[in-house]
């Protein structure tokens, strides 16, 4: 039983496994980028980034990162920024998992003067390798479209700007929230992001606005991981030399021992500690 656990430990704490996983990730993300370029971002999300095997790769890489970190403990103070890098990467991978499992992307269509709280989730159109509107979801609030405006370039008939003036209809919030939803100027409310996607010209001359709806509960973890990653890079560049001069590195012999037969037991660690005490005496 111990040998099996030791082999599992060595497998998940191996740098070779890290290299293999990173190569697989590179191939998968390269294929995803090709799908985004040739077809659409939604198709890449459904075919690559939100699949079970991509989640499995992320979990194994996270376990591998934890194993590599623990296997090389304890660390010298000048190596602490590198530990912070590992923590930031784990947070970013956690954000990716949360987004893939619980995030939503879709669209809602609203006529001028109407209120809507339902949107259709994007699903893959296998015939065209694109996304289409599928199963409906309900927002925890309503969106009232006061007006839709389409501005043309003078003398060209081409659209230069289209925007929707909306009001958030939330019975639980007495505050009146109005917003001009424009491209790259979305409305953010209760974790949902409402963006301008397109519009529809109706036969009776009216127009309906098409709003994109996205929900990403992994964003806080992504921001936290990004901030820690920047701080760790600053620490590696500027603090590492100072920390190394103040505190001597931890000798390699003081780190977690690894027996030739891969058995790492409490007896071996205790024996190593006793030998050091005898030498000191």
Short mmCIF file of C-alpha atoms in Angstrom, two decimals:
data_model
loop_
_atom_site.label_atom_id
_atom_site.label_comp_id
_atom_site.label_asym_id
_atom_site.label_seq_id
_atom_site.Cartn_x
_atom_site.Cartn_y
_atom_site.Cartn_z
CA UNK A 1 0.00 0.00 0.00
CA UNK A 2 2.85 2.36 0.89
CA UNK A 3 4.59 1.69 -2.43
CA UNK A 4 1.39 2.51 -4.32
CA UNK A 5 0.95 5.78 -2.44
CA UNK A 6 4.61 6.66 -3.03
CA UNK A 7 4.25 6.03 -6.75
CA UNK A 8 1.13 8.20 -6.89
CA UNK A 9 3.03 10.90 -5.00
CA UNK A 10 6.00 10.71 -7.38
CA UNK A 11 3.67 10.80 -10.39
CA UNK A 12 1.87 13.98 -9.32
CA UNK A 13 5.06 15.71 -8.14
CA UNK A 14 7.08 14.99 -11.28
CA UNK A 15 8.42 17.82 -13.43
CA UNK A 16 8.21 15.45 -16.41
CA UNK A 17 4.45 15.30 -15.90
CA UNK A 18 4.41 19.12 -15.86
CA UNK A 19 6.16 19.25 -19.23
CA UNK A 20 3.78 16.69 -20.78
CA UNK A 21 0.71 18.52 -19.46
CA UNK A 22 1.96 21.88 -20.73
CA UNK A 23 2.56 20.38 -24.18
CA UNK A 24 -0.99 18.97 -24.25
CA UNK A 25 -2.34 22.34 -23.11
CA UNK A 26 -0.38 24.09 -25.86
CA UNK A 27 -1.83 21.79 -28.53
CA UNK A 28 -5.39 22.12 -27.17
CA UNK A 29 -5.22 25.90 -26.92
CA UNK A 30 -3.62 26.16 -30.34
CA UNK A 31 -6.51 24.15 -31.78
CA UNK A 32 -8.95 26.35 -29.85
CA UNK A 33 -7.35 29.48 -31.29
CA UNK A 34 -7.69 28.03 -34.80
CA UNK A 35 -11.41 27.35 -34.19
CA UNK A 36 -11.88 30.92 -32.92
CA UNK A 37 -10.18 32.30 -36.05
CA UNK A 38 -11.97 30.13 -38.61
CA UNK A 39 -15.38 29.78 -36.97
CA UNK A 40 -16.27 31.63 -33.74
CA UNK A 41 -15.30 32.18 -30.11
CA UNK A 42 -18.43 30.36 -28.98
CA UNK A 43 -17.54 27.26 -30.98
CA UNK A 44 -14.10 27.17 -29.34
CA UNK A 45 -15.66 27.49 -25.88
CA UNK A 46 -18.03 24.59 -26.48
CA UNK A 47 -15.61 22.30 -28.36
CA UNK A 48 -12.47 22.91 -26.27
CA UNK A 49 -12.58 25.09 -23.18
CA UNK A 50 -15.78 23.73 -21.63
CA UNK A 51 -15.21 20.04 -22.25
CA UNK A 52 -14.72 17.44 -19.53
CA UNK A 53 -11.23 16.52 -20.74
CA UNK A 54 -10.03 20.15 -20.60
CA UNK A 55 -11.28 20.35 -17.01
CA UNK A 56 -9.50 17.07 -16.23
CA UNK A 57 -6.24 18.45 -17.65
CA UNK A 58 -6.64 21.53 -15.46
CA UNK A 59 -7.22 19.43 -12.32
CA UNK A 60 -4.20 17.20 -13.01
CA UNK A 61 -2.00 20.24 -13.66
CA UNK A 62 -3.18 21.81 -10.39
CA UNK A 63 -2.40 18.61 -8.45
CA UNK A 64 0.97 18.41 -10.19
CA UNK A 65 1.77 22.00 -9.21
CA UNK A 66 0.82 21.32 -5.58
CA UNK A 67 2.90 18.13 -5.56
CA UNK A 68 5.99 19.81 -7.03
CA UNK A 69 5.65 22.60 -4.47
CA UNK A 70 5.35 20.27 -1.45
CA UNK A 71 8.07 17.91 -2.64
CA UNK A 72 10.67 20.69 -2.61
CA UNK A 73 9.76 22.10 0.81
CA UNK A 74 11.02 23.71 3.00
CA UNK A 75 11.94 26.84 1.07
CA UNK A 76 14.46 29.58 1.65
CA UNK A 77 13.08 33.12 2.13
CA UNK A 78 14.40 34.20 -1.29
CA UNK A 79 12.20 31.50 -2.86
CA UNK A 80 8.97 32.84 -1.35
CA UNK A 81 8.13 34.91 -4.46
CA UNK A 82 8.22 31.67 -6.46
CA UNK A 83 5.77 30.13 -3.98
CA UNK A 84 3.52 33.14 -4.51
CA UNK A 85 3.70 32.42 -8.25
CA UNK A 86 2.44 28.88 -7.60
CA UNK A 87 -0.45 30.20 -5.50
CA UNK A 88 -1.40 32.69 -8.22
CA UNK A 89 -1.40 29.96 -10.89
CA UNK A 90 -3.63 27.78 -8.70
CA UNK A 91 -6.08 30.67 -8.32
CA UNK A 92 -6.10 31.25 -12.08
CA UNK A 93 -6.77 27.56 -12.73
CA UNK A 94 -9.54 27.63 -10.11
CA UNK A 95 -11.07 30.61 -11.91
CA UNK A 96 -10.93 28.72 -15.19
CA UNK A 97 -12.70 25.70 -13.68
CA UNK A 98 -15.43 27.84 -12.08
CA UNK A 99 -16.00 29.73 -15.33
CA UNK A 100 -16.18 26.54 -17.39
CA UNK A 101 -18.61 24.79 -15.03
CA UNK A 102 -20.85 27.64 -13.86
CA UNK A 103 -20.39 30.45 -16.39
CA UNK A 104 -23.07 31.25 -18.99
CA UNK A 105 -23.12 32.95 -22.38
CA UNK A 106 -26.24 33.86 -24.30
CA UNK A 107 -28.40 36.53 -25.94
CA UNK A 108 -31.70 38.27 -25.32
CA UNK A 109 -33.92 40.15 -27.79
CA UNK A 110 -35.95 43.16 -26.56
CA UNK A 111 -38.32 45.39 -28.49
CA UNK A 112 -38.28 49.10 -27.77
CA UNK A 113 -40.56 49.73 -24.80
CA UNK A 114 -40.55 46.10 -23.63
CA UNK A 115 -39.01 44.43 -20.58
CA UNK A 116 -37.32 41.04 -20.73
CA UNK A 117 -35.64 38.80 -18.16
CA UNK A 118 -35.05 35.67 -20.23
CA UNK A 119 -32.08 34.89 -22.44
CA UNK A 120 -31.09 31.93 -24.60
CA UNK A 121 -27.87 30.03 -23.91
CA UNK A 122 -25.43 29.61 -26.75
CA UNK A 123 -25.16 26.10 -28.16
CA UNK A 124 -23.16 24.64 -31.00
CA UNK A 125 -24.55 24.53 -34.53
CA UNK A 126 -22.72 21.45 -35.85
CA UNK A 127 -23.69 22.18 -39.45
CA UNK A 128 -21.98 25.58 -39.50
CA UNK A 129 -19.59 25.16 -36.55
CA UNK A 130 -21.04 28.28 -35.00
CA UNK A 131 -23.23 29.07 -32.00
CA UNK A 132 -26.97 29.53 -31.95
CA UNK A 133 -29.53 30.36 -29.28
CA UNK A 134 -30.67 27.33 -27.32
CA UNK A 135 -32.08 26.64 -23.86
CA UNK A 136 -33.56 29.59 -21.98
CA UNK A 137 -32.37 30.94 -18.64
CA UNK A 138 -33.93 33.59 -16.40
CA UNK A 139 -32.14 36.65 -15.05
CA UNK A 140 -32.72 37.65 -11.40
CA UNK A 141 -33.84 41.03 -12.75
CA UNK A 142 -35.51 42.49 -15.83
CA UNK A 143 -34.05 44.71 -18.55
CA UNK A 144 -36.35 47.41 -19.95
CA UNK A 145 -35.35 48.82 -23.34
CA UNK A 146 -36.34 52.49 -23.38
CA UNK A 147 -34.93 53.16 -26.84
CA UNK A 148 -32.60 51.80 -29.48
CA UNK A 149 -30.50 54.20 -31.55
CA UNK A 150 -28.63 53.47 -34.76
CA UNK A 151 -26.21 56.13 -36.05
CA UNK A 152 -24.97 56.05 -39.65
CA UNK A 153 -21.81 57.39 -41.22
CA UNK A 154 -22.79 60.49 -43.25
CA UNK A 155 -23.46 59.68 -46.89
CA UNK A 156 -22.51 56.00 -46.65
CA UNK A 157 -25.48 54.18 -45.16
CA UNK A 158 -23.08 52.21 -42.96
CA UNK A 159 -23.66 51.92 -39.22
CA UNK A 160 -21.13 53.79 -37.09
CA UNK A 161 -22.81 53.25 -33.72
CA UNK A 162 -25.76 51.44 -32.23
CA UNK A 163 -26.79 51.61 -28.60
CA UNK A 164 -29.62 50.67 -26.29
CA UNK A 165 -30.84 52.89 -23.49
CA UNK A 166 -32.01 50.46 -20.78
CA UNK A 167 -33.36 50.52 -17.24
CA UNK A 168 -32.77 47.71 -14.75
CA UNK A 169 -36.09 46.39 -13.43
CA UNK A 170 -35.26 44.89 -10.03
CA UNK A 171 -38.06 44.84 -7.41
CA UNK A 172 -35.49 44.19 -4.70
CA UNK A 173 -33.54 47.36 -5.50
CA UNK A 174 -35.38 50.69 -5.19
CA UNK A 175 -32.52 52.52 -6.90
CA UNK A 176 -33.21 53.45 -10.52
CA UNK A 177 -30.39 52.21 -12.72
CA UNK A 178 -30.23 53.54 -16.28
CA UNK A 179 -27.50 52.71 -18.75
CA UNK A 180 -26.53 53.27 -22.37
CA UNK A 181 -25.40 49.85 -23.56
CA UNK A 182 -22.84 50.40 -26.32
CA UNK A 183 -20.16 48.21 -27.83
CA UNK A 184 -17.34 47.95 -25.24
CA UNK A 185 -19.55 49.73 -22.67
CA UNK A 186 -21.61 46.92 -21.08
CA UNK A 187 -23.96 47.07 -18.12
CA UNK A 188 -22.72 45.05 -15.13
CA UNK A 189 -25.27 44.09 -12.49
CA UNK A 190 -25.41 41.26 -9.93
CA UNK A 191 -22.56 39.40 -11.62
CA UNK A 192 -24.16 39.56 -15.08
CA UNK A 193 -22.74 41.58 -17.96
CA UNK A 194 -25.19 42.94 -20.54
CA UNK A 195 -23.49 44.04 -23.78
CA UNK A 196 -24.65 45.32 -27.15
CA UNK A 197 -24.49 42.51 -29.70
CA UNK A 198 -26.68 43.43 -32.67
CA UNK A 199 -30.17 44.51 -33.67
CA UNK A 200 -33.11 43.24 -35.73
CA UNK A 201 -35.16 45.27 -38.24
CA UNK A 202 -38.79 44.11 -38.04
CA UNK A 203 -41.22 44.13 -41.01
CA UNK A 204 -43.42 46.76 -39.31
CA UNK A 205 -40.51 49.22 -39.20
CA UNK A 206 -39.71 48.73 -35.54
CA UNK A 207 -36.32 47.63 -34.25
CA UNK A 208 -35.37 45.12 -31.59
CA UNK A 209 -32.06 45.22 -29.78
CA UNK A 210 -30.01 42.06 -29.36
CA UNK A 211 -28.08 42.09 -26.09
CA UNK A 212 -25.35 39.66 -25.12
CA UNK A 213 -25.61 38.17 -21.63
CA UNK A 214 -22.64 36.68 -19.81
CA UNK A 215 -22.21 35.39 -16.28
CA UNK A 216 -18.73 34.54 -15.01
CA UNK A 217 -18.44 33.71 -11.28
CA UNK A 218 -14.73 32.95 -11.74
CA UNK A 219 -13.75 36.60 -12.32
CA UNK A 220 -12.87 37.41 -8.64
CA UNK A 221 -10.49 34.44 -8.52
CA UNK A 222 -8.98 35.46 -11.86
CA UNK A 223 -8.35 39.00 -10.62
CA UNK A 224 -6.86 37.72 -7.36
CA UNK A 225 -4.59 35.32 -9.24
CA UNK A 226 -3.50 38.05 -11.67
CA UNK A 227 -2.64 40.46 -8.84
CA UNK A 228 -0.65 37.80 -6.97
CA UNK A 229 1.16 36.87 -10.19
CA UNK A 230 2.24 40.49 -10.73
CA UNK A 231 3.35 40.78 -7.08
CA UNK A 232 5.33 37.55 -7.36
CA UNK A 233 7.10 38.80 -10.50
CA UNK A 234 8.00 42.03 -8.68
CA UNK A 235 9.31 39.97 -5.78
CA UNK A 236 11.40 37.73 -8.04
CA UNK A 237 12.96 40.69 -9.86
CA UNK A 238 13.49 43.14 -7.00
CA UNK A 239 13.23 41.31 -3.63
CA UNK A 240 14.95 38.00 -4.35
CA UNK A 241 18.55 39.37 -4.21
CA UNK A 242 17.80 41.24 -0.96
CA UNK A 243 16.16 38.20 0.67
CA UNK A 244 19.04 36.00 -0.40
CA UNK A 245 21.54 38.37 1.22
CA UNK A 246 19.59 38.52 4.49
CA UNK A 247 18.79 34.83 4.95
CA UNK A 248 21.05 31.95 3.83
CA UNK A 249 19.49 29.31 1.58
CA UNK A 250 18.10 26.16 3.17
CA UNK A 251 20.58 23.29 2.52
CA UNK A 252 19.33 20.67 0.10
CA UNK A 253 19.91 17.99 2.72
CA UNK A 254 17.35 19.59 5.02
CA UNK A 255 14.56 19.12 2.50
CA UNK A 256 12.10 16.27 2.33
CA UNK A 257 14.16 13.05 1.83
CA UNK A 258 13.42 10.65 -0.99
CA UNK A 259 14.62 7.07 -0.52
CA UNK A 260 16.02 5.08 -3.40
CA UNK A 261 12.99 2.80 -3.32
CA UNK A 262 10.73 5.91 -3.38
CA UNK A 263 9.46 5.28 0.18
CA UNK A 264 9.12 8.50 2.16
CA UNK A 265 8.26 7.56 5.72
CA UNK A 266 8.29 9.22 9.09
CA UNK A 267 11.04 6.78 10.19
CA UNK A 268 13.38 7.97 7.43
CA UNK A 269 12.79 11.60 8.30
CA UNK A 270 13.35 10.91 12.00
CA UNK A 271 16.53 8.94 11.22
CA UNK A 272 17.88 11.81 9.15
CA UNK A 273 17.19 14.22 12.00
CA UNK A 274 18.94 11.94 14.55
CA UNK A 275 22.03 11.65 12.36
CA UNK A 276 22.32 15.42 12.14
CA UNK A 277 22.05 15.74 15.92
CA UNK A 278 24.82 13.13 16.41
CA UNK A 279 27.10 14.96 14.00
CA UNK A 280 26.45 18.24 15.81
CA UNK A 281 27.23 16.61 19.16
#
